[in-house]
Amino acid sequence: MARNITPRDKDYSQWYLDIIKVAELADYAPVRGCMVIRPTGYAIWEMVQRHFDEAFKRTGHVNAYFPLLIPNSFLEKEAEHVEGFAPECAMVTHAGGEKLEEPYVVRPTSETVIGHMYSKWVQSWRDLPILINQWANVMRWEKRPRLFLRTSEFLWQEGHTAHETEKEAREETIKMLEVYREVMENFLALPVITGEKTEGERFPGADNTYTCETMMSDTRALQAGTSHFLGQNFARAFDIKFQNREGELDYVWTTSWGSSTRLIGAIIMTHSDDDGLIIPPCVAPVKVVILPISNNEALLNERILPLASALSERMNKAFGGLYSFVDKQFHLRPGDRFFHHLQKGVPLRLELGEKEFEKYTVRAVRRDTGEKIELPQEGIEMKVQEILDDIQTSLHSKALTFRKSNTRKAENYEELKSIIEEKGGFAEAYFAGTRDDERRIKEETGASARCMPLCDETRGKCIMTGKDGRKVIFAKAY
Amino acid sequence: MARNITPRDKDYSQWYLDIIKVAELADYAPVRGCMVIRPTGYAIWEMVQRHFDEAFKRTGHVNAYFPLLIPNSFLEKEAEHVEGFAPECAMVTHAGGEKLEEPYVVRPTSETVIGHMYSKWVQSWRDLPILINQWANVMRWEKRPRLFLRTSEFLWQEGHTAHETEKEAREETIKMLEVYREVMENFLALPVITGEKTEGERFPGADNTYTCETMMSDTRALQAGTSHFLGQNFARAFDIKFQNREGELDYVWTTSWGSSTRLIGAIIMTHSDDDGLIIPPCVAPVKVVILPISNNEALLNERILPLASALSERMNKAFGGLYSFVDKQFHLRPGDRFFHHLQKGVPLRLELGEKEFEKYTVRAVRRDTGEKIELPQEGIEMKVQEILDDIQTSLHSKALTFRKSNTRKAENYEELKSIIEEKGGFAEAYFAGTRDDERRIKEETGASARCMPLCDETRGKCIMTGKDGRKVIFAKAY
């Protein structure tokens, strides 16, 4: 089989696109900047959704659905918000054969329309907190689209909560950041640094923005999810008032938090290799493929294939759903069948040939390491699950080790520049600069301030201003 | 507590809206014709989705996602299709701060853009069948919106399949109609008549449209889902060609099928009563509420409430998820607490007062019948599930009996008119007329041809033309 994936060290961008094409994850839509999420890509998204949705519900959140279209005037009610989003908006100007009196914006995010509804639903402190999440499509017109990472339309979830007190809203902001981190680390095997965004990178309309930052295998950063403390900004803009426990009218405190289909891009760029896609078992739609192999057609059809089906059924019964499936592409050579599943990222391949059939074994081959393991057919369910657990853990550790070995300290601006330019990766530095300083660093090095990590509250001399500053991670980012 | 629901016999439309308001299922959006699906309504939709999604996957379908925006020129490629949908379309004319060269339509349905993608993906018979479903929002501008039933934006699923042969595509069309029927009958407790639409009611671009028709409690019909055999119409319009087994180029045969959030409207209008919402246990987000009741605060807090929590946990453990919950609205009177859950449609209420506490029992009250049953606390899980099963079955039988007793035969047009005008409900008649005859019946009686039922293939003299005709059901419809 011809090699159809560009190696990473030759052209990382092309490698990424080749993986998506070969694994049939997504395709370009006929509308510029938009994508089609193909069944394999969507099945990964469904797994990702399930893990997040369960975590949201476990922490007391409920789902709801708000309208796609937002009156343009709503965006204008929050000054920073409209400034941030207006340039990216798609506008509906005609509907039902008529020109609309006021154009509608296709939602780029839903703080405004949800704020409007909350102002109708909230009267007293007894109506609070409101803990709502929405799974939806949003639209932000992209000049430089890139499948999964930046598309004009994407799928996401956006949480929107309203609280009685600042303290409670701040706690919610951090709680959801932590929920993101847990799901990303435990299920997507993405090592994440949680931190606060600097002023220049804040969500338009937020008092504080927190982020989950991950490192891709080319050492660039990717923002995997954000959580915003919105203060009373949207409450004032949309008049979300309530009678507090003291009987006085007060504005609510709100938060919002989002993560999107770009997580699929993060999974691809964190784990995959030059042979194709690698996905962590916890988000792999199918975890195991069994390949019956023999040139003896009678033996294959009468003995080996039925055995393969029985093993598959046993595993599916033990672990539910479509855990494993049997490959029946007998018109292909074994090598091509192996390669097919390798490229598509199935975490574990079980080969069942004549030799294995006689020895009551299967030959397991790990997608992540290529390691081959002989397994007894008896008790295969638990053995396979153990290997999958190990793959899950290994992918995470490997990515974490990679990130650590590509994270460097910069004592001054020159060091920062040389790290970014010569070595890449994350550069840690103390920083107390302004938006202008951030802009200058970005222009001169291509790196942006990714976050002020929550796990490191040390302070030191700012590399730009010499003032006392917080630890900030700088990196080139997607 | 004040009565806040208009009785059905006074004003059925207002009753429907009152139920939605009181049970907090949906609200009006600030964009005309659009709705907000509130958490309780959305939780019902999630249950409905789950049952359909499982049935689709069981029958070999996979999910994918196609873009929201469709180039206007795509709609124009299929003549009937554009004629049917153009008047309802919302148009995006500006994006990213610029006027677009070609306006985009916000998808009213996705046959066109999916057809475009299939033409890229299909080369040989080996690529067929394609069995894809999409869960998405769509937009059809509504002049007379009505929550859940007709809104300018709604949520739905749309299946789109492509096949080698006409026979296979026809079988798929009927198979999915049957999947709809099964899910609607077994989980939503909606008795459904499956049938083919007459020419005047066909989907724009389809050769044949099949439908699931249900009767609401005011005897009007509601179309709950449709399945279309699209022939090679979209294949020709979008050039979806493949090399067949004989090595010749041929057009694929396609189908599409959809059901939407209007199913929530169907559930409300089939099962609810003048006291409020009634929902079948299989789609109820919470199936059981337990109410600890006592004026003795110490007894309540130290004994009865912990027992209620323990019973709830036992049930949730046995049946998974949020099966039951404990009502702790102790600031309300017991009667108001009962009424609260009654209006919200919780299928079973378990009262745990001092008497029950002493007797090791609970008092169960069915939402559908009001029947009170004394249950032992021991083995409560199975007892409760038995009652819920019975509620599920009863709701279906009750609705089926209602439909049967409101279905009448019309031997001629005069009889049809008098049935529709005086009695309402479904009128069965033989019909062999044209689109014009259908139009005349609708203008003169308000009733439309709902379907030619698949279960009744008898033929007879058409009530309009005297020709040999098929059995058709006529009714006023939502």
PDB file of N, CA and C in Angstrom, chain A residues 70 74-75 77-86 88-89 107-115 138-140 154 156-161 173 177 180 195-213 223 225-235 237-238 254-260 435 438 449-452:
ATOM      1  N   ILE A  70     -29.610  35.686  16.850  1.00  0.00           N
ATOM      2  CA  ILE A  70     -29.596  36.679  17.932  1.00  0.00           C
ATOM      3  C   ILE A  70     -29.782  38.054  17.303  1.00  0.00           C
ATOM      4  N   PHE A  74     -28.630  42.957  20.466  1.00  0.00           N
ATOM      5  CA  PHE A  74     -28.228  42.294  21.711  1.00  0.00           C
ATOM      6  C   PHE A  74     -26.720  42.352  21.892  1.00  0.00           C
ATOM      7  N   LEU A  75     -25.986  42.100  20.818  1.00  0.00           N
ATOM      8  CA  LEU A  75     -24.526  42.090  20.911  1.00  0.00           C
ATOM      9  C   LEU A  75     -24.007  43.456  21.336  1.00  0.00           C
ATOM     10  N   LYS A  77     -25.178  45.488  23.343  1.00  0.00           N
ATOM     11  CA  LYS A  77     -25.443  45.897  24.728  1.00  0.00           C
ATOM     12  C   LYS A  77     -24.217  45.754  25.626  1.00  0.00           C
ATOM     13  N   GLU A  78     -23.261  44.925  25.208  1.00  0.00           N
ATOM     14  CA  GLU A  78     -22.050  44.783  26.014  1.00  0.00           C
ATOM     15  C   GLU A  78     -20.885  45.235  25.126  1.00  0.00           C
ATOM     16  N   ALA A  79     -20.290  46.336  25.497  1.00  0.00           N
ATOM     17  CA  ALA A  79     -19.356  47.025  24.601  1.00  0.00           C
ATOM     18  C   ALA A  79     -18.169  46.149  24.167  1.00  0.00           C
ATOM     19  N   GLU A  80     -17.498  45.511  25.119  1.00  0.00           N
ATOM     20  CA  GLU A  80     -16.334  44.693  24.759  1.00  0.00           C
ATOM     21  C   GLU A  80     -16.752  43.492  23.922  1.00  0.00           C
ATOM     22  N   HIS A  81     -17.933  42.969  24.260  1.00  0.00           N
ATOM     23  CA  HIS A  81     -18.422  41.760  23.599  1.00  0.00           C
ATOM     24  C   HIS A  81     -18.623  42.010  22.105  1.00  0.00           C
ATOM     25  N   VAL A  82     -19.317  43.089  21.773  1.00  0.00           N
ATOM     26  CA  VAL A  82     -19.592  43.363  20.359  1.00  0.00           C
ATOM     27  C   VAL A  82     -18.293  43.687  19.616  1.00  0.00           C
ATOM     28  N   GLU A  83     -17.384  44.370  20.290  1.00  0.00           N
ATOM     29  CA  GLU A  83     -16.114  44.696  19.658  1.00  0.00           C
ATOM     30  C   GLU A  83     -15.349  43.421  19.305  1.00  0.00           C
ATOM     31  N   GLY A  84     -15.427  42.440  20.215  1.00  0.00           N
ATOM     32  CA  GLY A  84     -14.708  41.185  19.997  1.00  0.00           C
ATOM     33  C   GLY A  84     -15.323  40.323  18.916  1.00  0.00           C
ATOM     34  N   PHE A  85     -16.653  40.279  18.860  1.00  0.00           N
ATOM     35  CA  PHE A  85     -17.294  39.304  17.978  1.00  0.00           C
ATOM     36  C   PHE A  85     -17.836  39.860  16.666  1.00  0.00           C
ATOM     37  N   ALA A  86     -18.185  41.149  16.628  1.00  0.00           N
ATOM     38  CA  ALA A  86     -18.825  41.687  15.413  1.00  0.00           C
ATOM     39  C   ALA A  86     -18.054  41.365  14.129  1.00  0.00           C
ATOM     40  N   GLU A  88     -16.502  38.877  13.213  1.00  0.00           N
ATOM     41  CA  GLU A  88     -16.549  37.461  12.814  1.00  0.00           C
ATOM     42  C   GLU A  88     -17.959  36.974  12.523  1.00  0.00           C
ATOM     43  N   CYS A  89     -18.952  37.880  12.640  1.00  0.00           N
ATOM     44  CA  CYS A  89     -20.341  37.420  12.591  1.00  0.00           C
ATOM     45  C   CYS A  89     -20.869  37.192  11.177  1.00  0.00           C
ATOM     46  N   ARG A 107     -25.414  32.909  15.980  1.00  0.00           N
ATOM     47  CA  ARG A 107     -24.695  32.995  17.262  1.00  0.00           C
ATOM     48  C   ARG A 107     -23.205  32.651  17.123  1.00  0.00           C
ATOM     49  N   PRO A 108     -22.332  33.566  17.589  1.00  0.00           N
ATOM     50  CA  PRO A 108     -20.910  33.216  17.695  1.00  0.00           C
ATOM     51  C   PRO A 108     -20.644  32.624  19.087  1.00  0.00           C
ATOM     52  N   THR A 109     -21.564  32.889  20.013  1.00  0.00           N
ATOM     53  CA  THR A 109     -21.586  32.440  21.398  1.00  0.00           C
ATOM     54  C   THR A 109     -22.892  33.013  21.937  1.00  0.00           C
ATOM     55  N   SER A 110     -23.383  32.498  23.093  1.00  0.00           N
ATOM     56  CA  SER A 110     -24.772  32.830  23.436  1.00  0.00           C
ATOM     57  C   SER A 110     -24.973  33.628  24.719  1.00  0.00           C
ATOM     58  N   GLU A 111     -23.924  34.271  25.242  1.00  0.00           N
ATOM     59  CA  GLU A 111     -24.101  35.043  26.471  1.00  0.00           C
ATOM     60  C   GLU A 111     -25.268  36.023  26.383  1.00  0.00           C
ATOM     61  N   THR A 112     -25.400  36.681  25.219  1.00  0.00           N
ATOM     62  CA  THR A 112     -26.394  37.761  25.121  1.00  0.00           C
ATOM     63  C   THR A 112     -27.824  37.218  25.140  1.00  0.00           C
ATOM     64  N   VAL A 113     -28.119  36.251  24.290  1.00  0.00           N
ATOM     65  CA  VAL A 113     -29.506  35.780  24.227  1.00  0.00           C
ATOM     66  C   VAL A 113     -29.868  34.998  25.492  1.00  0.00           C
ATOM     67  N   ILE A 114     -28.892  34.330  26.075  1.00  0.00           N
ATOM     68  CA  ILE A 114     -29.163  33.616  27.326  1.00  0.00           C
ATOM     69  C   ILE A 114     -29.345  34.617  28.460  1.00  0.00           C
ATOM     70  N   GLY A 115     -28.554  35.678  28.468  1.00  0.00           N
ATOM     71  CA  GLY A 115     -28.733  36.749  29.449  1.00  0.00           C
ATOM     72  C   GLY A 115     -30.144  37.326  29.372  1.00  0.00           C
ATOM     73  N   VAL A 138     -22.051  26.846  16.441  1.00  0.00           N
ATOM     74  CA  VAL A 138     -21.850  28.298  16.458  1.00  0.00           C
ATOM     75  C   VAL A 138     -21.051  28.685  15.224  1.00  0.00           C
ATOM     76  N   MET A 139     -21.063  29.981  14.926  1.00  0.00           N
ATOM     77  CA  MET A 139     -20.428  30.429  13.694  1.00  0.00           C
ATOM     78  C   MET A 139     -19.550  31.655  13.941  1.00  0.00           C
ATOM     79  N   ARG A 140     -18.283  31.536  13.555  1.00  0.00           N
ATOM     80  CA  ARG A 140     -17.346  32.665  13.631  1.00  0.00           C
ATOM     81  C   ARG A 140     -16.564  32.644  12.334  1.00  0.00           C
ATOM     82  N   PHE A 154     -18.601  25.541  13.969  1.00  0.00           N
ATOM     83  CA  PHE A 154     -18.124  24.382  14.723  1.00  0.00           C
ATOM     84  C   PHE A 154     -19.160  23.972  15.754  1.00  0.00           C
ATOM     85  N   TRP A 156     -19.975  22.817  19.675  1.00  0.00           N
ATOM     86  CA  TRP A 156     -19.379  22.996  20.992  1.00  0.00           C
ATOM     87  C   TRP A 156     -20.418  22.823  22.060  1.00  0.00           C
ATOM     88  N   GLN A 157     -19.968  22.965  23.310  1.00  0.00           N
ATOM     89  CA  GLN A 157     -20.890  23.151  24.425  1.00  0.00           C
ATOM     90  C   GLN A 157     -20.540  24.465  25.067  1.00  0.00           C
ATOM     91  N   GLU A 158     -21.573  25.163  25.536  1.00  0.00           N
ATOM     92  CA  GLU A 158     -21.342  26.413  26.253  1.00  0.00           C
ATOM     93  C   GLU A 158     -22.173  26.382  27.523  1.00  0.00           C
ATOM     94  N   GLY A 159     -21.496  26.481  28.673  1.00  0.00           N
ATOM     95  CA  GLY A 159     -22.184  26.540  29.957  1.00  0.00           C
ATOM     96  C   GLY A 159     -22.442  27.992  30.310  1.00  0.00           C
ATOM     97  N   HIS A 160     -23.598  28.257  30.893  1.00  0.00           N
ATOM     98  CA  HIS A 160     -23.950  29.626  31.291  1.00  0.00           C
ATOM     99  C   HIS A 160     -24.633  29.557  32.645  1.00  0.00           C
ATOM    100  N   THR A 161     -23.975  30.097  33.663  1.00  0.00           N
ATOM    101  CA  THR A 161     -24.558  29.998  34.998  1.00  0.00           C
ATOM    102  C   THR A 161     -24.745  31.376  35.611  1.00  0.00           C
ATOM    103  N   THR A 173     -16.625  29.119  38.251  1.00  0.00           N
ATOM    104  CA  THR A 173     -15.669  29.305  37.154  1.00  0.00           C
ATOM    105  C   THR A 173     -14.495  28.336  37.278  1.00  0.00           C
ATOM    106  N   LEU A 177     -13.463  24.764  35.210  1.00  0.00           N
ATOM    107  CA  LEU A 177     -12.117  24.637  34.655  1.00  0.00           C
ATOM    108  C   LEU A 177     -11.520  23.294  35.070  1.00  0.00           C
ATOM    109  N   TYR A 180     -13.147  20.419  33.210  1.00  0.00           N
ATOM    110  CA  TYR A 180     -12.498  20.312  31.898  1.00  0.00           C
ATOM    111  C   TYR A 180     -11.178  19.552  32.007  1.00  0.00           C
ATOM    112  N   GLY A 195      -4.778  27.684  33.788  1.00  0.00           N
ATOM    113  CA  GLY A 195      -4.246  28.971  34.201  1.00  0.00           C
ATOM    114  C   GLY A 195      -5.169  30.096  33.810  1.00  0.00           C
ATOM    115  N   GLU A 196      -4.814  31.289  34.245  1.00  0.00           N
ATOM    116  CA  GLU A 196      -5.630  32.443  33.902  1.00  0.00           C
ATOM    117  C   GLU A 196      -5.034  33.126  32.676  1.00  0.00           C
ATOM    118  N   LYS A 197      -5.897  33.639  31.821  1.00  0.00           N
ATOM    119  CA  LYS A 197      -5.442  34.375  30.653  1.00  0.00           C
ATOM    120  C   LYS A 197      -4.984  35.774  31.060  1.00  0.00           C
ATOM    121  N   THR A 198      -4.002  36.287  30.340  1.00  0.00           N
ATOM    122  CA  THR A 198      -3.600  37.678  30.558  1.00  0.00           C
ATOM    123  C   THR A 198      -4.653  38.594  29.938  1.00  0.00           C
ATOM    124  N   GLU A 199      -4.534  39.880  30.238  1.00  0.00           N
ATOM    125  CA  GLU A 199      -5.537  40.842  29.793  1.00  0.00           C
ATOM    126  C   GLU A 199      -5.765  40.780  28.285  1.00  0.00           C
ATOM    127  N   GLY A 200      -4.691  40.635  27.530  1.00  0.00           N
ATOM    128  CA  GLY A 200      -4.790  40.659  26.080  1.00  0.00           C
ATOM    129  C   GLY A 200      -5.479  39.453  25.477  1.00  0.00           C
ATOM    130  N   GLU A 201      -5.633  38.405  26.259  1.00  0.00           N
ATOM    131  CA  GLU A 201      -6.202  37.165  25.727  1.00  0.00           C
ATOM    132  C   GLU A 201      -7.558  36.844  26.342  1.00  0.00           C
ATOM    133  N   ARG A 202      -8.118  37.807  27.075  1.00  0.00           N
ATOM    134  CA  ARG A 202      -9.361  37.579  27.798  1.00  0.00           C
ATOM    135  C   ARG A 202     -10.567  37.535  26.858  1.00  0.00           C
ATOM    136  N   PHE A 203     -11.600  36.782  27.264  1.00  0.00           N
ATOM    137  CA  PHE A 203     -12.867  36.719  26.524  1.00  0.00           C
ATOM    138  C   PHE A 203     -13.539  38.094  26.558  1.00  0.00           C
ATOM    139  N   PRO A 204     -14.043  38.566  25.407  1.00  0.00           N
ATOM    140  CA  PRO A 204     -14.652  39.898  25.361  1.00  0.00           C
ATOM    141  C   PRO A 204     -15.901  40.000  26.239  1.00  0.00           C
ATOM    142  N   GLY A 205     -15.783  40.705  27.347  1.00  0.00           N
ATOM    143  CA  GLY A 205     -16.905  40.835  28.275  1.00  0.00           C
ATOM    144  C   GLY A 205     -16.645  40.159  29.606  1.00  0.00           C
ATOM    145  N   ALA A 206     -15.526  39.449  29.736  1.00  0.00           N
ATOM    146  CA  ALA A 206     -15.206  38.739  30.980  1.00  0.00           C
ATOM    147  C   ALA A 206     -14.320  39.585  31.881  1.00  0.00           C
ATOM    148  N   ASP A 207     -14.456  39.352  33.197  1.00  0.00           N
ATOM    149  CA  ASP A 207     -13.511  39.937  34.152  1.00  0.00           C
ATOM    150  C   ASP A 207     -12.253  39.074  34.224  1.00  0.00           C
ATOM    151  N   ASN A 208     -12.449  37.777  34.220  1.00  0.00           N
ATOM    152  CA  ASN A 208     -11.325  36.836  34.234  1.00  0.00           C
ATOM    153  C   ASN A 208     -11.625  35.678  33.289  1.00  0.00           C
ATOM    154  N   THR A 209     -10.623  35.277  32.526  1.00  0.00           N
ATOM    155  CA  THR A 209     -10.758  34.093  31.678  1.00  0.00           C
ATOM    156  C   THR A 209      -9.713  33.071  32.096  1.00  0.00           C
ATOM    157  N   TYR A 210     -10.174  31.827  32.295  1.00  0.00           N
ATOM    158  CA  TYR A 210      -9.267  30.732  32.642  1.00  0.00           C
ATOM    159  C   TYR A 210      -9.237  29.755  31.470  1.00  0.00           C
ATOM    160  N   THR A 211      -8.127  29.046  31.326  1.00  0.00           N
ATOM    161  CA  THR A 211      -7.957  28.212  30.146  1.00  0.00           C
ATOM    162  C   THR A 211      -7.301  26.883  30.469  1.00  0.00           C
ATOM    163  N   CYS A 212      -7.539  25.900  29.623  1.00  0.00           N
ATOM    164  CA  CYS A 212      -6.794  24.643  29.632  1.00  0.00           C
ATOM    165  C   CYS A 212      -5.869  24.679  28.427  1.00  0.00           C
ATOM    166  N   GLU A 213      -4.558  24.701  28.654  1.00  0.00           N
ATOM    167  CA  GLU A 213      -3.593  24.766  27.564  1.00  0.00           C
ATOM    168  C   GLU A 213      -2.885  23.421  27.407  1.00  0.00           C
ATOM    169  N   GLN A 223      -5.317  25.887  22.867  1.00  0.00           N
ATOM    170  CA  GLN A 223      -6.280  26.191  23.920  1.00  0.00           C
ATOM    171  C   GLN A 223      -7.439  25.214  23.780  1.00  0.00           C
ATOM    172  N   GLY A 225     -10.027  24.600  26.100  1.00  0.00           N
ATOM    173  CA  GLY A 225     -11.301  24.961  26.721  1.00  0.00           C
ATOM    174  C   GLY A 225     -11.087  26.173  27.604  1.00  0.00           C
ATOM    175  N   THR A 226     -12.134  27.004  27.744  1.00  0.00           N
ATOM    176  CA  THR A 226     -11.993  28.193  28.583  1.00  0.00           C
ATOM    177  C   THR A 226     -13.190  28.337  29.509  1.00  0.00           C
ATOM    178  N   SER A 227     -12.949  28.980  30.641  1.00  0.00           N
ATOM    179  CA  SER A 227     -13.993  29.219  31.637  1.00  0.00           C
ATOM    180  C   SER A 227     -13.891  30.677  32.067  1.00  0.00           C
ATOM    181  N   HIS A 228     -15.015  31.392  31.985  1.00  0.00           N
ATOM    182  CA  HIS A 228     -14.979  32.835  32.207  1.00  0.00           C
ATOM    183  C   HIS A 228     -15.782  33.266  33.427  1.00  0.00           C
ATOM    184  N   PHE A 229     -15.183  34.113  34.244  1.00  0.00           N
ATOM    185  CA  PHE A 229     -15.926  34.813  35.291  1.00  0.00           C
ATOM    186  C   PHE A 229     -16.370  36.139  34.687  1.00  0.00           C
ATOM    187  N   LEU A 230     -17.696  36.308  34.522  1.00  0.00           N
ATOM    188  CA  LEU A 230     -18.215  37.473  33.787  1.00  0.00           C
ATOM    189  C   LEU A 230     -18.634  38.614  34.702  1.00  0.00           C
ATOM    190  N   GLY A 231     -18.398  38.443  36.019  1.00  0.00           N
ATOM    191  CA  GLY A 231     -18.784  39.484  36.958  1.00  0.00           C
ATOM    192  C   GLY A 231     -20.267  39.801  36.836  1.00  0.00           C
ATOM    193  N   GLN A 232     -20.597  41.093  36.883  1.00  0.00           N
ATOM    194  CA  GLN A 232     -21.995  41.495  36.672  1.00  0.00           C
ATOM    195  C   GLN A 232     -22.145  42.187  35.315  1.00  0.00           C
ATOM    196  N   ASN A 233     -21.169  41.988  34.434  1.00  0.00           N
ATOM    197  CA  ASN A 233     -21.182  42.712  33.148  1.00  0.00           C
ATOM    198  C   ASN A 233     -22.408  42.392  32.308  1.00  0.00           C
ATOM    199  N   PHE A 234     -22.674  41.095  32.123  1.00  0.00           N
ATOM    200  CA  PHE A 234     -23.837  40.725  31.306  1.00  0.00           C
ATOM    201  C   PHE A 234     -25.137  40.922  32.084  1.00  0.00           C
ATOM    202  N   ALA A 235     -25.077  40.798  33.399  1.00  0.00           N
ATOM    203  CA  ALA A 235     -26.268  41.039  34.218  1.00  0.00           C
ATOM    204  C   ALA A 235     -26.715  42.493  34.076  1.00  0.00           C
ATOM    205  N   ALA A 237     -25.915  44.484  31.469  1.00  0.00           N
ATOM    206  CA  ALA A 237     -26.291  44.713  30.071  1.00  0.00           C
ATOM    207  C   ALA A 237     -27.691  44.170  29.783  1.00  0.00           C
ATOM    208  N   PHE A 238     -28.077  43.066  30.461  1.00  0.00           N
ATOM    209  CA  PHE A 238     -29.371  42.441  30.165  1.00  0.00           C
ATOM    210  C   PHE A 238     -30.342  42.514  31.336  1.00  0.00           C
ATOM    211  N   THR A 254     -22.483  36.109  36.776  1.00  0.00           N
ATOM    212  CA  THR A 254     -22.565  35.023  35.795  1.00  0.00           C
ATOM    213  C   THR A 254     -21.188  34.469  35.392  1.00  0.00           C
ATOM    214  N   THR A 255     -21.234  33.243  34.869  1.00  0.00           N
ATOM    215  CA  THR A 255     -20.036  32.598  34.316  1.00  0.00           C
ATOM    216  C   THR A 255     -20.408  31.999  32.963  1.00  0.00           C
ATOM    217  N   SER A 256     -19.409  31.734  32.150  1.00  0.00           N
ATOM    218  CA  SER A 256     -19.636  30.900  30.967  1.00  0.00           C
ATOM    219  C   SER A 256     -18.374  30.102  30.689  1.00  0.00           C
ATOM    220  N   TRP A 257     -18.525  28.951  30.030  1.00  0.00           N
ATOM    221  CA  TRP A 257     -17.395  28.061  29.784  1.00  0.00           C
ATOM    222  C   TRP A 257     -17.701  27.215  28.560  1.00  0.00           C
ATOM    223  N   GLY A 258     -16.676  27.009  27.735  1.00  0.00           N
ATOM    224  CA  GLY A 258     -16.907  26.305  26.478  1.00  0.00           C
ATOM    225  C   GLY A 258     -15.750  25.429  26.041  1.00  0.00           C
ATOM    226  N   SER A 259     -16.122  24.353  25.336  1.00  0.00           N
ATOM    227  CA  SER A 259     -15.118  23.517  24.664  1.00  0.00           C
ATOM    228  C   SER A 259     -15.769  23.003  23.384  1.00  0.00           C
ATOM    229  N   SER A 260     -14.962  22.659  22.403  1.00  0.00           N
ATOM    230  CA  SER A 260     -15.527  22.459  21.070  1.00  0.00           C
ATOM    231  C   SER A 260     -14.910  21.284  20.325  1.00  0.00           C
ATOM    232  N   ARG A 435      -1.199  45.112  27.599  1.00  0.00           N
ATOM    233  CA  ARG A 435      -1.610  44.536  26.320  1.00  0.00           C
ATOM    234  C   ARG A 435      -0.600  44.858  25.224  1.00  0.00           C
ATOM    235  N   GLU A 438       2.282  42.542  25.430  1.00  0.00           N
ATOM    236  CA  GLU A 438       1.901  41.234  24.862  1.00  0.00           C
ATOM    237  C   GLU A 438       1.944  41.280  23.339  1.00  0.00           C
ATOM    238  N   ALA A 449       0.912  34.981  25.028  1.00  0.00           N
ATOM    239  CA  ALA A 449       0.819  34.583  26.433  1.00  0.00           C
ATOM    240  C   ALA A 449      -0.290  33.552  26.532  1.00  0.00           C
ATOM    241  N   ARG A 450       0.077  32.309  26.852  1.00  0.00           N
ATOM    242  CA  ARG A 450      -0.940  31.250  26.911  1.00  0.00           C
ATOM    243  C   ARG A 450      -1.734  31.330  28.199  1.00  0.00           C
ATOM    244  N   CYS A 451      -1.045  31.446  29.324  1.00  0.00           N
ATOM    245  CA  CYS A 451      -1.760  31.569  30.593  1.00  0.00           C
ATOM    246  C   CYS A 451      -0.788  31.817  31.740  1.00  0.00           C
ATOM    247  N   MET A 452      -1.380  32.241  32.870  1.00  0.00           N
ATOM    248  CA  MET A 452      -0.658  32.335  34.135  1.00  0.00           C
ATOM    249  C   MET A 452      -1.057  31.084  34.900  1.00  0.00           C
TER     250      MET A 452
END
